[in-house]
PDB file of C-alpha atoms in Angstrom:
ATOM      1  CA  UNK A   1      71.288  48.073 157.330  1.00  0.00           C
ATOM      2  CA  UNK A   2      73.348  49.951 159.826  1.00  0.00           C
ATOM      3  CA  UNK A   3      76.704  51.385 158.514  1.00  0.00           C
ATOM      4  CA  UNK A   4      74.688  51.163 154.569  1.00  0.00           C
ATOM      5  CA  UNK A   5      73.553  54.012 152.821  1.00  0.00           C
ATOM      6  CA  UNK A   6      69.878  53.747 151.323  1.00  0.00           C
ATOM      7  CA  UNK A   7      71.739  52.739 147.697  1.00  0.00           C
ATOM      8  CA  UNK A   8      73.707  50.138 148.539  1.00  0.00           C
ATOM      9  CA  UNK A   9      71.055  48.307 150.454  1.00  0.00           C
ATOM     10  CA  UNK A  10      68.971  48.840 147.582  1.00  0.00           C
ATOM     11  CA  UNK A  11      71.142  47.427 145.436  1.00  0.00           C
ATOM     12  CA  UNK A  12      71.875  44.341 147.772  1.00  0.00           C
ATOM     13  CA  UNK A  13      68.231  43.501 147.676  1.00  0.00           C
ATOM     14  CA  UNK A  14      68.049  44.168 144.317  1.00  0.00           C
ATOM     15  CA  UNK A  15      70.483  41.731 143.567  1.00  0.00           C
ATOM     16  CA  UNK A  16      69.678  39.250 146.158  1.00  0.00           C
ATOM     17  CA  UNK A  17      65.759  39.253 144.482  1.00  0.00           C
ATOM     18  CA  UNK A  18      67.928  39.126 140.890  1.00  0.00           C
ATOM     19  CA  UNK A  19      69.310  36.047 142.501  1.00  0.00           C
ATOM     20  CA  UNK A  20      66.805  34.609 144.028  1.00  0.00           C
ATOM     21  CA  UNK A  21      64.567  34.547 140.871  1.00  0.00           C
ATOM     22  CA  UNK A  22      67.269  32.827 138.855  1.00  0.00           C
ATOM     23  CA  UNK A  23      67.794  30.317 140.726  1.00  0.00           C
ATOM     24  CA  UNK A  24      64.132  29.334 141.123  1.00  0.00           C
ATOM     25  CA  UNK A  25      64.358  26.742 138.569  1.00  0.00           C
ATOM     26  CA  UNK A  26      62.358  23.615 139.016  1.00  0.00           C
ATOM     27  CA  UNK A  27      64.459  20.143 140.333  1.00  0.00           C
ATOM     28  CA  UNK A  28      64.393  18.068 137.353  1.00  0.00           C
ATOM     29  CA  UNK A  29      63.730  15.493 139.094  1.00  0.00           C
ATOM     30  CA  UNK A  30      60.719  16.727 140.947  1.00  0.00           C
ATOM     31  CA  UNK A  31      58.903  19.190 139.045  1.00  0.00           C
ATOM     32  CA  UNK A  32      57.399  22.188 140.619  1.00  0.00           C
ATOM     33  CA  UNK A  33      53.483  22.178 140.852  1.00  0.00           C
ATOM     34  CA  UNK A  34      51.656  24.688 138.313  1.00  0.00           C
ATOM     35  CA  UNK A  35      50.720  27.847 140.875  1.00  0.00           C
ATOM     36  CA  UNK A  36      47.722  28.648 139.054  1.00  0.00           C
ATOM     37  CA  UNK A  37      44.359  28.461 141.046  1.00  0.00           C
ATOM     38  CA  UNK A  38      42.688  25.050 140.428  1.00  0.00           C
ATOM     39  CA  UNK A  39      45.480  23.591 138.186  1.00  0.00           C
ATOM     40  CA  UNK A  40      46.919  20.313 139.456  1.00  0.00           C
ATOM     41  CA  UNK A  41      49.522  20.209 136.707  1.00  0.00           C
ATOM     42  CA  UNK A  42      52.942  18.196 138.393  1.00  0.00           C
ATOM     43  CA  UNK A  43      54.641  20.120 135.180  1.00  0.00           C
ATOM     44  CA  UNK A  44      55.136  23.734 135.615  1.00  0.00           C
ATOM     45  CA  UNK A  45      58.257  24.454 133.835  1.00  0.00           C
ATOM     46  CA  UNK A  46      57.461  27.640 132.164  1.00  0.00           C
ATOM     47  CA  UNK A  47      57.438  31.444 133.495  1.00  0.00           C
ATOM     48  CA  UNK A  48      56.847  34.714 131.623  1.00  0.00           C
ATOM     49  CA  UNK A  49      59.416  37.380 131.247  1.00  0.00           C
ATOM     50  CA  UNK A  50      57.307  39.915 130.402  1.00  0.00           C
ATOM     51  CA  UNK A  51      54.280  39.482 133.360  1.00  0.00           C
ATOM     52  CA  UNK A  52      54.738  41.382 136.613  1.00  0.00           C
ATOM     53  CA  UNK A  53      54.509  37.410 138.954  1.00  0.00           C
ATOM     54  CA  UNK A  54      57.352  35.529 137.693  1.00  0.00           C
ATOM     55  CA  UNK A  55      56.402  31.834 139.151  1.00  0.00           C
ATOM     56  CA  UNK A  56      56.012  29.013 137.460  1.00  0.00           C
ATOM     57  CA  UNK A  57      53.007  27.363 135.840  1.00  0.00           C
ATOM     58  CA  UNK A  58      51.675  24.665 133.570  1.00  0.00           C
ATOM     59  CA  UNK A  59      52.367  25.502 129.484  1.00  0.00           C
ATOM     60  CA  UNK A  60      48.005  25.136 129.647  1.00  0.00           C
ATOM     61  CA  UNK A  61      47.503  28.091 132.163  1.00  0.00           C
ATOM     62  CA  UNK A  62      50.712  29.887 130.278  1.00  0.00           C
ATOM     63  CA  UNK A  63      48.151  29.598 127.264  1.00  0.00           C
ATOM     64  CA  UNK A  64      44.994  30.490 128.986  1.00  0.00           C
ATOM     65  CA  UNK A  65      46.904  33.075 130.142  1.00  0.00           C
ATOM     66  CA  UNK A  66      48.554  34.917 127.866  1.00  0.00           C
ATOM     67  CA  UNK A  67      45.488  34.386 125.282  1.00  0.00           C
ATOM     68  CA  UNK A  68      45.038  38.031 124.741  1.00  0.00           C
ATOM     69  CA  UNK A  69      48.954  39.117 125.231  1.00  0.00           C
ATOM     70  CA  UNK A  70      50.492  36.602 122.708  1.00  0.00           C
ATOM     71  CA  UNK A  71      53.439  38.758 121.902  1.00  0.00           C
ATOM     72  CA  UNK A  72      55.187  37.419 125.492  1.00  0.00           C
ATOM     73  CA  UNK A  73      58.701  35.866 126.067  1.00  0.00           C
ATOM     74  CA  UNK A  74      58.518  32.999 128.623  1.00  0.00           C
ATOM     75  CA  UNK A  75      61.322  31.141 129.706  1.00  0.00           C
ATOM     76  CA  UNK A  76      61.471  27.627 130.176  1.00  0.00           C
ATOM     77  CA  UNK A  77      63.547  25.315 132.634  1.00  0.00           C
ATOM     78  CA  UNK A  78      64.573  21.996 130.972  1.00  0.00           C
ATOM     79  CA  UNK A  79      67.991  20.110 131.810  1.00  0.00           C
ATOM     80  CA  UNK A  80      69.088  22.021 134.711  1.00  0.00           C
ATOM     81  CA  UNK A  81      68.468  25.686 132.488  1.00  0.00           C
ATOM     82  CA  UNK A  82      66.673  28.352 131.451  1.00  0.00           C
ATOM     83  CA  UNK A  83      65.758  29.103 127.639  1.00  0.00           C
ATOM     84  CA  UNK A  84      63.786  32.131 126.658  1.00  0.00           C
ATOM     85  CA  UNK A  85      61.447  31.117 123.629  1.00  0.00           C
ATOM     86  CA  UNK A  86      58.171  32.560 122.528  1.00  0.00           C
ATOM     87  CA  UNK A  87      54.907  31.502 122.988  1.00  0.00           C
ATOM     88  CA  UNK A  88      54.571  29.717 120.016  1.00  0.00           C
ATOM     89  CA  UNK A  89      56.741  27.162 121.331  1.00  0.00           C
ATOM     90  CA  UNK A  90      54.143  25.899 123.803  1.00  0.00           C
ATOM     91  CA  UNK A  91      51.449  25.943 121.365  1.00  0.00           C
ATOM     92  CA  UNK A  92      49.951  29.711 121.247  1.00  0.00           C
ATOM     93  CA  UNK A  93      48.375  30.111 117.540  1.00  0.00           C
ATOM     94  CA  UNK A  94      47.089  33.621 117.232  1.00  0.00           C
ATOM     95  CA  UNK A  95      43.419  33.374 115.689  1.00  0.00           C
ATOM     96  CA  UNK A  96      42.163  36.475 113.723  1.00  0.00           C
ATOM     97  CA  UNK A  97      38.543  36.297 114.264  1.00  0.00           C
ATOM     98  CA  UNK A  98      35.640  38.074 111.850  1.00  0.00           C
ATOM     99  CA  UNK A  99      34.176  39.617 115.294  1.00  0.00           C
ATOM    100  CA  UNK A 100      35.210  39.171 118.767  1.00  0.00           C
ATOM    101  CA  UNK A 101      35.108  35.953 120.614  1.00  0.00           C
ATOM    102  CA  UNK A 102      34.134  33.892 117.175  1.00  0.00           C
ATOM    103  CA  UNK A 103      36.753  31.451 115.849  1.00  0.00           C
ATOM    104  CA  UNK A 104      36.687  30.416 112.366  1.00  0.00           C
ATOM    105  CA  UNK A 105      35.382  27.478 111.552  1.00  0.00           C
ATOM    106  CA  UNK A 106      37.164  27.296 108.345  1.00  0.00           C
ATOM    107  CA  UNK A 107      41.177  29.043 109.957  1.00  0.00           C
ATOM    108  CA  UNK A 108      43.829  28.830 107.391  1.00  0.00           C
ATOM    109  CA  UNK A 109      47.288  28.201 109.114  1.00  0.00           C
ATOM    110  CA  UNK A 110      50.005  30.405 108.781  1.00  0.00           C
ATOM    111  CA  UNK A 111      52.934  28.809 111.087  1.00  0.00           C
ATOM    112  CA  UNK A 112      55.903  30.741 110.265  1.00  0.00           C
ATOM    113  CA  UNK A 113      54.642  34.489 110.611  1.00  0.00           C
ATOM    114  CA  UNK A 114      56.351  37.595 112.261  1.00  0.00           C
ATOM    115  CA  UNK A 115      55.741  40.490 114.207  1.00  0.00           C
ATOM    116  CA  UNK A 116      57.408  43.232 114.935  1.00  0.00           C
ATOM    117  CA  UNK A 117      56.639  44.843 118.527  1.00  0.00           C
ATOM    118  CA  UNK A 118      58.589  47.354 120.674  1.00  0.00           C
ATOM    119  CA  UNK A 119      60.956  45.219 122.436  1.00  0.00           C
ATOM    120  CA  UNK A 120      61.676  42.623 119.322  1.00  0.00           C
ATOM    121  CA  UNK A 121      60.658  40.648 116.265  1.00  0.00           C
ATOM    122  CA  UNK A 122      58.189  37.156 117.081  1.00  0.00           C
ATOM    123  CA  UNK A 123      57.773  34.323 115.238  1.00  0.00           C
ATOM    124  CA  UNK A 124      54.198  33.822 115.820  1.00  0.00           C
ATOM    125  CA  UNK A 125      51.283  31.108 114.137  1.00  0.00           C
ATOM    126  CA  UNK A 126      48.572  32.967 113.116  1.00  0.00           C
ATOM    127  CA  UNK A 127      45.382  31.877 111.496  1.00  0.00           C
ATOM    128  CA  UNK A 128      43.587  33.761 109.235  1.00  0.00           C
ATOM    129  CA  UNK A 129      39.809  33.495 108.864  1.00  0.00           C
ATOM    130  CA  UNK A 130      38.843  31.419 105.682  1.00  0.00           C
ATOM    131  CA  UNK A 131      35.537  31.345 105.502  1.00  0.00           C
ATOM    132  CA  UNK A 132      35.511  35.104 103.549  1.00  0.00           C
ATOM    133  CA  UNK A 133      33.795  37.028 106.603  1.00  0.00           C
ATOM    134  CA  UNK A 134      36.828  38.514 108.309  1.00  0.00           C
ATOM    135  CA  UNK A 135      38.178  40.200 104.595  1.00  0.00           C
ATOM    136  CA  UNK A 136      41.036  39.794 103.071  1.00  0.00           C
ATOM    137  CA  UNK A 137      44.567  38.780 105.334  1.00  0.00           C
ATOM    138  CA  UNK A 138      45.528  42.391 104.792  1.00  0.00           C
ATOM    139  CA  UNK A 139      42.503  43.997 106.730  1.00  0.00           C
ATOM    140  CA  UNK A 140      42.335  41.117 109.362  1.00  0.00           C
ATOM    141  CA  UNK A 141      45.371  41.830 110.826  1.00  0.00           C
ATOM    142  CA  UNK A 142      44.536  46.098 110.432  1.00  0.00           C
ATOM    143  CA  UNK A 143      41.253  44.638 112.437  1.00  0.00           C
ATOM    144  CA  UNK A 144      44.013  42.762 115.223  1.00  0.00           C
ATOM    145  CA  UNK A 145      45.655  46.283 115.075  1.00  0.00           C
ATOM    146  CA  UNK A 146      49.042  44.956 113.513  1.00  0.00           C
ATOM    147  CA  UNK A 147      49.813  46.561 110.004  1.00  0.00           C
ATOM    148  CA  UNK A 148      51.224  44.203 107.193  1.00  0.00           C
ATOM    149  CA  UNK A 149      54.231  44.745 105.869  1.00  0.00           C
ATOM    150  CA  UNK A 150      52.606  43.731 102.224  1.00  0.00           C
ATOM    151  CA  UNK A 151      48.984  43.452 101.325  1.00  0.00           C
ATOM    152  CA  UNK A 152      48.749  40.214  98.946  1.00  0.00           C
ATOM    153  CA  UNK A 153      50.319  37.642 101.247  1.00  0.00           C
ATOM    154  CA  UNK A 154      51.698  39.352 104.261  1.00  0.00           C
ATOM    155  CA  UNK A 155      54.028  36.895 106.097  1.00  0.00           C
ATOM    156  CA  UNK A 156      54.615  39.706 108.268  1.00  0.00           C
ATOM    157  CA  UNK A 157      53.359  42.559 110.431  1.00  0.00           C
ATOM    158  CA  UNK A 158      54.609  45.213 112.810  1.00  0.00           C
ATOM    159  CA  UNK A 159      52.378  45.998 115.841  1.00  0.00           C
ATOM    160  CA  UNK A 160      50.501  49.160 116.101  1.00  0.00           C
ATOM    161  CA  UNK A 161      52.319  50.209 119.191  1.00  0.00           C
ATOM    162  CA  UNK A 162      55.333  49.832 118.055  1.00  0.00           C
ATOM    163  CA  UNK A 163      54.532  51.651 114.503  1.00  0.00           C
ATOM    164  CA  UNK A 164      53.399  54.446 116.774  1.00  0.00           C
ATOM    165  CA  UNK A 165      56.868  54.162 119.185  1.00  0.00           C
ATOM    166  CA  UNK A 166      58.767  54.663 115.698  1.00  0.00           C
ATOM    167  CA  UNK A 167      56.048  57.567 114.425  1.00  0.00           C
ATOM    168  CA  UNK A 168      57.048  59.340 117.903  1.00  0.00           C
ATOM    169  CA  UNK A 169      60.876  59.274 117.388  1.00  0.00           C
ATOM    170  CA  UNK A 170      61.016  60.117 114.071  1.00  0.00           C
ATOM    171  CA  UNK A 171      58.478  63.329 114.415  1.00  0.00           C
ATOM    172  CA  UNK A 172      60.561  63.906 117.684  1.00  0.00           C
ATOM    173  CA  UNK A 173      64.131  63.922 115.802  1.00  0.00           C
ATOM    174  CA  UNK A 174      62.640  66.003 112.853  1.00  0.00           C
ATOM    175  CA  UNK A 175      61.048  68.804 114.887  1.00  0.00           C
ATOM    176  CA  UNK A 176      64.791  68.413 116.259  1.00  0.00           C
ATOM    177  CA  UNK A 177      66.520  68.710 113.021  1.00  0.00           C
ATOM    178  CA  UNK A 178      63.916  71.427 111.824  1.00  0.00           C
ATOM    179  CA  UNK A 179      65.353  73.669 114.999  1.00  0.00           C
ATOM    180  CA  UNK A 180      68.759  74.067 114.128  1.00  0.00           C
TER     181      UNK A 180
END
């Protein structure tokens, strides 16, 4: 560091970790070992964009994983590159449950099904409970704190944080247009 002011070797590192991470991709031909405690998974292709650990692991752990955070990106190495898809892509079907912890044994599928959250819009499979205990679709995604965007046969919802993000900017911007 001598002859660098604190900025630019913070931005050197910065870059060099920038770098470093991008270029962690997995030899296709000898795939990386899922990190994951206990997992002996050869294939661990996948790593999540939105997690604070950005190693690879197994598309099972990325599941058991990300179980209650369904709305992350991952990114995935295949052919020498990364693509950033959702979590639907390795299998993550969000299940709206009549209480907490108890699937339904009667889930209707709903494969092509969006949500809008803070940072962007997901395609997401949801099922809904069929068996009549978790309500109608409307209230169990209210009870999974996403709002539906209609109330017969939503095909989509936008997350509560992000319908509270857009409350706070638009009460921010009126109490600014109501000063002037």
């Amino acid at each position: 560091m001598p002859g660098m002011d604190l900025g630019e070797f913070l931005q050197d590192l910065l870059c060099e970790a920038v770098l470093e991470l991008n270029d962690q991709g997995p030899d296709t031909d000898v795939p990386r070992q899922c990190t994951q405690r206990d997992c002996t998974s050869p294939l661990a292709y996948s790593r999540c964009l939105d997690c604070h650990a950005a190693e690879f692991i197994c598309d099972n752990c990325m599941l058991q994983s990300h179980a209650h955070i369904p709305l992350h990106q991952i990114q995935r190495y295949h052919n020498g590159r990364f693509s950033t898809v959702g979590l639907k892509n390795i299998g993550m079907r969000i299940a709206l449950t009549h209480l907490p912890c108890d699937p339904c044994p009667i889930p209707v599928p709903e494969n092509h099904f969006i949500i809008v959250d803070t940072d962007r819009a997901h395609n997401v499979a949801i099922d809904f409970c069929g068996c009549g205990k978790g309500g109608t679709r409307a209230e169990q995604l209210v009870a999974a704190r996403l709002y539906p965007c209609s109330y017969e046969r939503p095909r989509a919802a936008i997350s509560f944080r992000m319908a509270i993000t857009a409350s706070g900017r638009r009460s921010r911007s009126s109490s600014r247009a109501s000063s002037d």
